Amino acid sequence: MSDNKYILVVNGPNLNLLGKRQPEIYGATSLEDINRELATQLPPDFALITKQSNCEGEIIDNIHEAGFDPDCAGIILNAGAYSHYSLAIADAIAAVNTPVVEVHLSNIYAREEYRHKSVIAPVCRGSISGFGPLSYSLALKAILEL
């Protein structure tokens, strides 16, 4: 991909609406603002690649592509609602070598019961939820220290 190591950030369904959609739950920060802030936190020899898709298959393709790339240091994944039922995304994560950290802006355990279970969490290196945009920064810090 490049001479530099990189971190891939994959955002799932409806995350393109951050800042507009249910700000009382997800906050007023846009996805572009989150990505811009993350980029400022990278070491100089790292790049940030960001993807957003409302399509499960595209998310899986992103995981597959980066998951075997030795230049990818890790994947930050906010799979949105897919976190709670996508065995296909869980299988993709389990199949790759690159560590994946699951993130959620809201505290999924303080919300509706169906959100309390993440089917992708068991195959991720870790899971961070409930800290708003800081969840992404914490995931980045974790990947850089792995």
mmCIF file with all atom_site columns, C-alpha atoms in Angstrom:
data_model
loop_
_atom_site.group_PDB
_atom_site.id
_atom_site.type_symbol
_atom_site.label_atom_id
_atom_site.label_alt_id
_atom_site.label_comp_id
_atom_site.label_asym_id
_atom_site.label_entity_id
_atom_site.label_seq_id
_atom_site.pdbx_PDB_ins_code
_atom_site.Cartn_x
_atom_site.Cartn_y
_atom_site.Cartn_z
_atom_site.occupancy
_atom_site.B_iso_or_equiv
_atom_site.pdbx_formal_charge
_atom_site.auth_seq_id
_atom_site.auth_comp_id
_atom_site.auth_asym_id
_atom_site.auth_atom_id
_atom_site.pdbx_PDB_model_num
ATOM 1   C CA . MET A 1 1   ? 0.000   0.000   0.000  1.00 0.00 ? 1   MET A CA 1
ATOM 2   C CA . SER A 1 2   ? 2.709   2.511   0.990  1.00 0.00 ? 2   SER A CA 1
ATOM 3   C CA . ASP A 1 3   ? 6.114   2.752   2.624  1.00 0.00 ? 3   ASP A CA 1
ATOM 4   C CA . ASN A 1 4   ? 4.421   3.791   5.858  1.00 0.00 ? 4   ASN A CA 1
ATOM 5   C CA . LYS A 1 5   ? 2.426   1.773   8.300  1.00 0.00 ? 5   LYS A CA 1
ATOM 6   C CA . TYR A 1 6   ? -1.217  2.675   8.452  1.00 0.00 ? 6   TYR A CA 1
ATOM 7   C CA . ILE A 1 7   ? -4.304  2.331   10.593 1.00 0.00 ? 7   ILE A CA 1
ATOM 8   C CA . LEU A 1 8   ? -7.598  1.559   8.883  1.00 0.00 ? 8   LEU A CA 1
ATOM 9   C CA . VAL A 1 9   ? -10.783 3.018   10.359 1.00 0.00 ? 9   VAL A CA 1
ATOM 10  C CA . VAL A 1 10  ? -13.965 1.357   9.127  1.00 0.00 ? 10  VAL A CA 1
ATOM 11  C CA . ASN A 1 11  ? -17.334 2.849   9.983  1.00 0.00 ? 11  ASN A CA 1
ATOM 12  C CA . GLY A 1 12  ? -20.569 1.037   9.289  1.00 0.00 ? 12  GLY A CA 1
ATOM 13  C CA . PRO A 1 13  ? -24.173 1.918   8.634  1.00 0.00 ? 13  PRO A CA 1
ATOM 14  C CA . ASN A 1 14  ? -25.540 5.352   9.442  1.00 0.00 ? 14  ASN A CA 1
ATOM 15  C CA . LEU A 1 15  ? -22.248 6.654   10.789 1.00 0.00 ? 15  LEU A CA 1
ATOM 16  C CA . ASN A 1 16  ? -22.082 9.001   7.812  1.00 0.00 ? 16  ASN A CA 1
ATOM 17  C CA . LEU A 1 17  ? -24.927 10.825  9.601  1.00 0.00 ? 17  LEU A CA 1
ATOM 18  C CA . LEU A 1 18  ? -22.962 11.580  12.776 1.00 0.00 ? 18  LEU A CA 1
ATOM 19  C CA . GLY A 1 19  ? -23.609 15.101  13.985 1.00 0.00 ? 19  GLY A CA 1
ATOM 20  C CA . LYS A 1 20  ? -27.101 15.018  12.457 1.00 0.00 ? 20  LYS A CA 1
ATOM 21  C CA . ARG A 1 21  ? -28.560 11.703  13.616 1.00 0.00 ? 21  ARG A CA 1
ATOM 22  C CA . GLN A 1 22  ? -29.760 11.480  17.222 1.00 0.00 ? 22  GLN A CA 1
ATOM 23  C CA . PRO A 1 23  ? -27.199 13.891  18.696 1.00 0.00 ? 23  PRO A CA 1
ATOM 24  C CA . GLU A 1 24  ? -28.582 13.158  22.170 1.00 0.00 ? 24  GLU A CA 1
ATOM 25  C CA . ILE A 1 25  ? -27.127 9.633   21.777 1.00 0.00 ? 25  ILE A CA 1
ATOM 26  C CA . TYR A 1 26  ? -24.243 10.020  19.333 1.00 0.00 ? 26  TYR A CA 1
ATOM 27  C CA . GLY A 1 27  ? -23.217 13.627  19.932 1.00 0.00 ? 27  GLY A CA 1
ATOM 28  C CA . ALA A 1 28  ? -22.762 16.584  17.614 1.00 0.00 ? 28  ALA A CA 1
ATOM 29  C CA . THR A 1 29  ? -19.355 15.607  16.204 1.00 0.00 ? 29  THR A CA 1
ATOM 30  C CA . SER A 1 30  ? -19.328 14.579  12.550 1.00 0.00 ? 30  SER A CA 1
ATOM 31  C CA . LEU A 1 31  ? -17.494 11.552  11.206 1.00 0.00 ? 31  LEU A CA 1
ATOM 32  C CA . GLU A 1 32  ? -15.214 13.901  9.266  1.00 0.00 ? 32  GLU A CA 1
ATOM 33  C CA . ASP A 1 33  ? -14.324 15.676  12.528 1.00 0.00 ? 33  ASP A CA 1
ATOM 34  C CA . ILE A 1 34  ? -13.536 12.348  14.221 1.00 0.00 ? 34  ILE A CA 1
ATOM 35  C CA . ASN A 1 35  ? -11.325 11.282  11.309 1.00 0.00 ? 35  ASN A CA 1
ATOM 36  C CA . ARG A 1 36  ? -9.549  14.654  11.236 1.00 0.00 ? 36  ARG A CA 1
ATOM 37  C CA . GLU A 1 37  ? -8.830  14.480  14.976 1.00 0.00 ? 37  GLU A CA 1
ATOM 38  C CA . LEU A 1 38  ? -7.553  10.892  14.734 1.00 0.00 ? 38  LEU A CA 1
ATOM 39  C CA . ALA A 1 39  ? -5.145  11.898  11.979 1.00 0.00 ? 39  ALA A CA 1
ATOM 40  C CA . THR A 1 40  ? -3.551  14.468  14.327 1.00 0.00 ? 40  THR A CA 1
ATOM 41  C CA . GLN A 1 41  ? -2.850  11.712  16.865 1.00 0.00 ? 41  GLN A CA 1
ATOM 42  C CA . LEU A 1 42  ? -0.788  9.493   14.568 1.00 0.00 ? 42  LEU A CA 1
ATOM 43  C CA . PRO A 1 43  ? 2.955   9.125   14.819 1.00 0.00 ? 43  PRO A CA 1
ATOM 44  C CA . PRO A 1 44  ? 4.708   10.803  11.864 1.00 0.00 ? 44  PRO A CA 1
ATOM 45  C CA . ASP A 1 45  ? 5.442   7.516   10.095 1.00 0.00 ? 45  ASP A CA 1
ATOM 46  C CA . PHE A 1 46  ? 1.792   6.369   10.106 1.00 0.00 ? 46  PHE A CA 1
ATOM 47  C CA . ALA A 1 47  ? -1.080  7.108   7.755  1.00 0.00 ? 47  ALA A CA 1
ATOM 48  C CA . LEU A 1 48  ? -4.784  6.979   8.485  1.00 0.00 ? 48  LEU A CA 1
ATOM 49  C CA . ILE A 1 49  ? -7.136  5.419   5.966  1.00 0.00 ? 49  ILE A CA 1
ATOM 50  C CA . THR A 1 50  ? -10.842 5.884   6.631  1.00 0.00 ? 50  THR A CA 1
ATOM 51  C CA . LYS A 1 51  ? -13.797 4.079   5.105  1.00 0.00 ? 51  LYS A CA 1
ATOM 52  C CA . GLN A 1 52  ? -17.526 4.294   5.694  1.00 0.00 ? 52  GLN A CA 1
ATOM 53  C CA . SER A 1 53  ? -20.127 2.009   4.224  1.00 0.00 ? 53  SER A CA 1
ATOM 54  C CA . ASN A 1 54  ? -23.747 1.202   4.818  1.00 0.00 ? 54  ASN A CA 1
ATOM 55  C CA . CYS A 1 55  ? -23.161 -2.162  3.097  1.00 0.00 ? 55  CYS A CA 1
ATOM 56  C CA . GLU A 1 56  ? -22.081 -5.235  5.037  1.00 0.00 ? 56  GLU A CA 1
ATOM 57  C CA . GLY A 1 57  ? -20.145 -6.706  2.091  1.00 0.00 ? 57  GLY A CA 1
ATOM 58  C CA . GLU A 1 58  ? -18.055 -3.556  1.632  1.00 0.00 ? 58  GLU A CA 1
ATOM 59  C CA . ILE A 1 59  ? -17.129 -3.610  5.320  1.00 0.00 ? 59  ILE A CA 1
ATOM 60  C CA . ILE A 1 60  ? -16.049 -7.236  4.964  1.00 0.00 ? 60  ILE A CA 1
ATOM 61  C CA . ASP A 1 61  ? -14.011 -6.383  1.850  1.00 0.00 ? 61  ASP A CA 1
ATOM 62  C CA . ASN A 1 62  ? -12.248 -3.576  3.760  1.00 0.00 ? 62  ASN A CA 1
ATOM 63  C CA . ILE A 1 63  ? -11.378 -5.976  6.591  1.00 0.00 ? 63  ILE A CA 1
ATOM 64  C CA . HIS A 1 64  ? -10.097 -8.620  4.145  1.00 0.00 ? 64  HIS A CA 1
ATOM 65  C CA . GLU A 1 65  ? -7.962  -6.133  2.221  1.00 0.00 ? 65  GLU A CA 1
ATOM 66  C CA . ALA A 1 66  ? -6.230  -4.661  5.264  1.00 0.00 ? 66  ALA A CA 1
ATOM 67  C CA . GLY A 1 67  ? -6.315  -7.811  7.344  1.00 0.00 ? 67  GLY A CA 1
ATOM 68  C CA . PHE A 1 68  ? -3.453  -9.483  5.490  1.00 0.00 ? 68  PHE A CA 1
ATOM 69  C CA . ASP A 1 69  ? -1.487  -6.345  4.622  1.00 0.00 ? 69  ASP A CA 1
ATOM 70  C CA . PRO A 1 70  ? 1.724   -6.276  6.698  1.00 0.00 ? 70  PRO A CA 1
ATOM 71  C CA . ASP A 1 71  ? 1.686   -2.460  6.513  1.00 0.00 ? 71  ASP A CA 1
ATOM 72  C CA . CYS A 1 72  ? -1.643  -2.295  8.370  1.00 0.00 ? 72  CYS A CA 1
ATOM 73  C CA . ALA A 1 73  ? -0.948  -1.988  12.094 1.00 0.00 ? 73  ALA A CA 1
ATOM 74  C CA . GLY A 1 74  ? -4.599  -2.354  13.049 1.00 0.00 ? 74  GLY A CA 1
ATOM 75  C CA . ILE A 1 75  ? -8.230  -1.776  12.224 1.00 0.00 ? 75  ILE A CA 1
ATOM 76  C CA . ILE A 1 76  ? -10.583 0.405   14.223 1.00 0.00 ? 76  ILE A CA 1
ATOM 77  C CA . LEU A 1 77  ? -14.096 -0.817  13.506 1.00 0.00 ? 77  LEU A CA 1
ATOM 78  C CA . ASN A 1 78  ? -17.404 0.789   14.371 1.00 0.00 ? 78  ASN A CA 1
ATOM 79  C CA . ALA A 1 79  ? -19.742 -1.695  12.735 1.00 0.00 ? 79  ALA A CA 1
ATOM 80  C CA . GLY A 1 80  ? -22.812 0.135   14.048 1.00 0.00 ? 80  GLY A CA 1
ATOM 81  C CA . ALA A 1 81  ? -25.878 -2.095  14.211 1.00 0.00 ? 81  ALA A CA 1
ATOM 82  C CA . TYR A 1 82  ? -23.986 -4.875  12.405 1.00 0.00 ? 82  TYR A CA 1
ATOM 83  C CA . SER A 1 83  ? -22.065 -5.376  15.665 1.00 0.00 ? 83  SER A CA 1
ATOM 84  C CA . HIS A 1 84  ? -25.136 -6.998  17.168 1.00 0.00 ? 84  HIS A CA 1
ATOM 85  C CA . TYR A 1 85  ? -25.945 -9.535  14.479 1.00 0.00 ? 85  TYR A CA 1
ATOM 86  C CA . SER A 1 86  ? -23.400 -9.801  11.646 1.00 0.00 ? 86  SER A CA 1
ATOM 87  C CA . LEU A 1 87  ? -21.770 -13.179 11.893 1.00 0.00 ? 87  LEU A CA 1
ATOM 88  C CA . ALA A 1 88  ? -20.298 -12.477 8.450  1.00 0.00 ? 88  ALA A CA 1
ATOM 89  C CA . ILE A 1 89  ? -18.320 -9.506  9.799  1.00 0.00 ? 89  ILE A CA 1
ATOM 90  C CA . ALA A 1 90  ? -17.315 -11.559 12.855 1.00 0.00 ? 90  ALA A CA 1
ATOM 91  C CA . ASP A 1 91  ? -16.053 -14.317 10.548 1.00 0.00 ? 91  ASP A CA 1
ATOM 92  C CA . ALA A 1 92  ? -14.076 -11.773 8.501  1.00 0.00 ? 92  ALA A CA 1
ATOM 93  C CA . ILE A 1 93  ? -12.403 -10.419 11.642 1.00 0.00 ? 93  ILE A CA 1
ATOM 94  C CA . ALA A 1 94  ? -11.594 -13.937 12.852 1.00 0.00 ? 94  ALA A CA 1
ATOM 95  C CA . ALA A 1 95  ? -10.041 -14.785 9.481  1.00 0.00 ? 95  ALA A CA 1
ATOM 96  C CA . VAL A 1 96  ? -7.486  -11.958 9.324  1.00 0.00 ? 96  VAL A CA 1
ATOM 97  C CA . ASN A 1 97  ? -4.123  -11.425 11.010 1.00 0.00 ? 97  ASN A CA 1
ATOM 98  C CA . THR A 1 98  ? -4.429  -7.707  11.724 1.00 0.00 ? 98  THR A CA 1
ATOM 99  C CA . PRO A 1 99  ? -5.766  -6.751  15.168 1.00 0.00 ? 99  PRO A CA 1
ATOM 100 C CA . VAL A 1 100 ? -9.244  -5.202  15.177 1.00 0.00 ? 100 VAL A CA 1
ATOM 101 C CA . VAL A 1 101 ? -10.552 -2.946  17.930 1.00 0.00 ? 101 VAL A CA 1
ATOM 102 C CA . GLU A 1 102 ? -14.319 -2.491  18.093 1.00 0.00 ? 102 GLU A CA 1
ATOM 103 C CA . VAL A 1 103 ? -15.611 0.965   18.986 1.00 0.00 ? 103 VAL A CA 1
ATOM 104 C CA . HIS A 1 104 ? -18.988 2.451   19.799 1.00 0.00 ? 104 HIS A CA 1
ATOM 105 C CA . LEU A 1 105 ? -19.725 6.081   20.560 1.00 0.00 ? 105 LEU A CA 1
ATOM 106 C CA . SER A 1 106 ? -22.525 5.262   22.986 1.00 0.00 ? 106 SER A CA 1
ATOM 107 C CA . ASN A 1 107 ? -22.439 2.851   25.911 1.00 0.00 ? 107 ASN A CA 1
ATOM 108 C CA . ILE A 1 108 ? -24.139 -0.139  24.313 1.00 0.00 ? 108 ILE A CA 1
ATOM 109 C CA . TYR A 1 109 ? -24.786 -1.656  27.760 1.00 0.00 ? 109 TYR A CA 1
ATOM 110 C CA . ALA A 1 110 ? -26.831 1.371   28.849 1.00 0.00 ? 110 ALA A CA 1
ATOM 111 C CA . ARG A 1 111 ? -29.114 1.146   25.816 1.00 0.00 ? 111 ARG A CA 1
ATOM 112 C CA . GLU A 1 112 ? -31.738 -1.253  24.537 1.00 0.00 ? 112 GLU A CA 1
ATOM 113 C CA . GLU A 1 113 ? -31.163 -4.865  25.534 1.00 0.00 ? 113 GLU A CA 1
ATOM 114 C CA . TYR A 1 114 ? -30.599 -6.034  21.955 1.00 0.00 ? 114 TYR A CA 1
ATOM 115 C CA . ARG A 1 115 ? -27.556 -3.736  21.819 1.00 0.00 ? 115 ARG A CA 1
ATOM 116 C CA . HIS A 1 116 ? -25.949 -5.335  24.883 1.00 0.00 ? 116 HIS A CA 1
ATOM 117 C CA . LYS A 1 117 ? -24.512 -8.220  22.859 1.00 0.00 ? 117 LYS A CA 1
ATOM 118 C CA . SER A 1 118 ? -21.858 -7.727  20.229 1.00 0.00 ? 118 SER A CA 1
ATOM 119 C CA . VAL A 1 119 ? -21.217 -10.773 18.065 1.00 0.00 ? 119 VAL A CA 1
ATOM 120 C CA . ILE A 1 120 ? -17.978 -9.221  16.815 1.00 0.00 ? 120 ILE A CA 1
ATOM 121 C CA . ALA A 1 121 ? -16.483 -8.461  20.262 1.00 0.00 ? 121 ALA A CA 1
ATOM 122 C CA . PRO A 1 122 ? -15.256 -12.025 20.919 1.00 0.00 ? 122 PRO A CA 1
ATOM 123 C CA . VAL A 1 123 ? -13.078 -11.974 17.773 1.00 0.00 ? 123 VAL A CA 1
ATOM 124 C CA . CYS A 1 124 ? -11.756 -8.427  18.262 1.00 0.00 ? 124 CYS A CA 1
ATOM 125 C CA . ARG A 1 125 ? -8.590  -7.609  20.194 1.00 0.00 ? 125 ARG A CA 1
ATOM 126 C CA . GLY A 1 126 ? -10.702 -5.336  22.383 1.00 0.00 ? 126 GLY A CA 1
ATOM 127 C CA . SER A 1 127 ? -13.879 -3.308  22.547 1.00 0.00 ? 127 SER A CA 1
ATOM 128 C CA . ILE A 1 128 ? -14.377 0.302   23.628 1.00 0.00 ? 128 ILE A CA 1
ATOM 129 C CA . SER A 1 129 ? -17.772 1.931   24.065 1.00 0.00 ? 129 SER A CA 1
ATOM 130 C CA . GLY A 1 130 ? -19.423 4.863   25.708 1.00 0.00 ? 130 GLY A CA 1
ATOM 131 C CA . PHE A 1 131 ? -16.812 7.584   25.384 1.00 0.00 ? 131 PHE A CA 1
ATOM 132 C CA . GLY A 1 132 ? -18.130 9.365   22.304 1.00 0.00 ? 132 GLY A CA 1
ATOM 133 C CA . PRO A 1 133 ? -15.399 10.377  19.845 1.00 0.00 ? 133 PRO A CA 1
ATOM 134 C CA . LEU A 1 134 ? -12.801 9.563   22.515 1.00 0.00 ? 134 LEU A CA 1
ATOM 135 C CA . SER A 1 135 ? -13.632 5.874   21.900 1.00 0.00 ? 135 SER A CA 1
ATOM 136 C CA . TYR A 1 136 ? -11.783 6.165   18.574 1.00 0.00 ? 136 TYR A CA 1
ATOM 137 C CA . SER A 1 137 ? -8.767  7.843   20.190 1.00 0.00 ? 137 SER A CA 1
ATOM 138 C CA . LEU A 1 138 ? -8.594  5.118   22.836 1.00 0.00 ? 138 LEU A CA 1
ATOM 139 C CA . ALA A 1 139 ? -8.736  2.446   20.127 1.00 0.00 ? 139 ALA A CA 1
ATOM 140 C CA . LEU A 1 140 ? -5.948  4.180   18.215 1.00 0.00 ? 140 LEU A CA 1
ATOM 141 C CA . LYS A 1 141 ? -3.822  4.345   21.349 1.00 0.00 ? 141 LYS A CA 1
ATOM 142 C CA . ALA A 1 142 ? -4.414  0.646   21.989 1.00 0.00 ? 142 ALA A CA 1
ATOM 143 C CA . ILE A 1 143 ? -3.396  -0.331  18.442 1.00 0.00 ? 143 ILE A CA 1
ATOM 144 C CA . LEU A 1 144 ? -0.250  1.789   18.562 1.00 0.00 ? 144 LEU A CA 1
ATOM 145 C CA . GLU A 1 145 ? 0.775   0.117   21.806 1.00 0.00 ? 145 GLU A CA 1
ATOM 146 C CA . LEU A 1 146 ? 0.102   -3.479  20.686 1.00 0.00 ? 146 LEU A CA 1
#
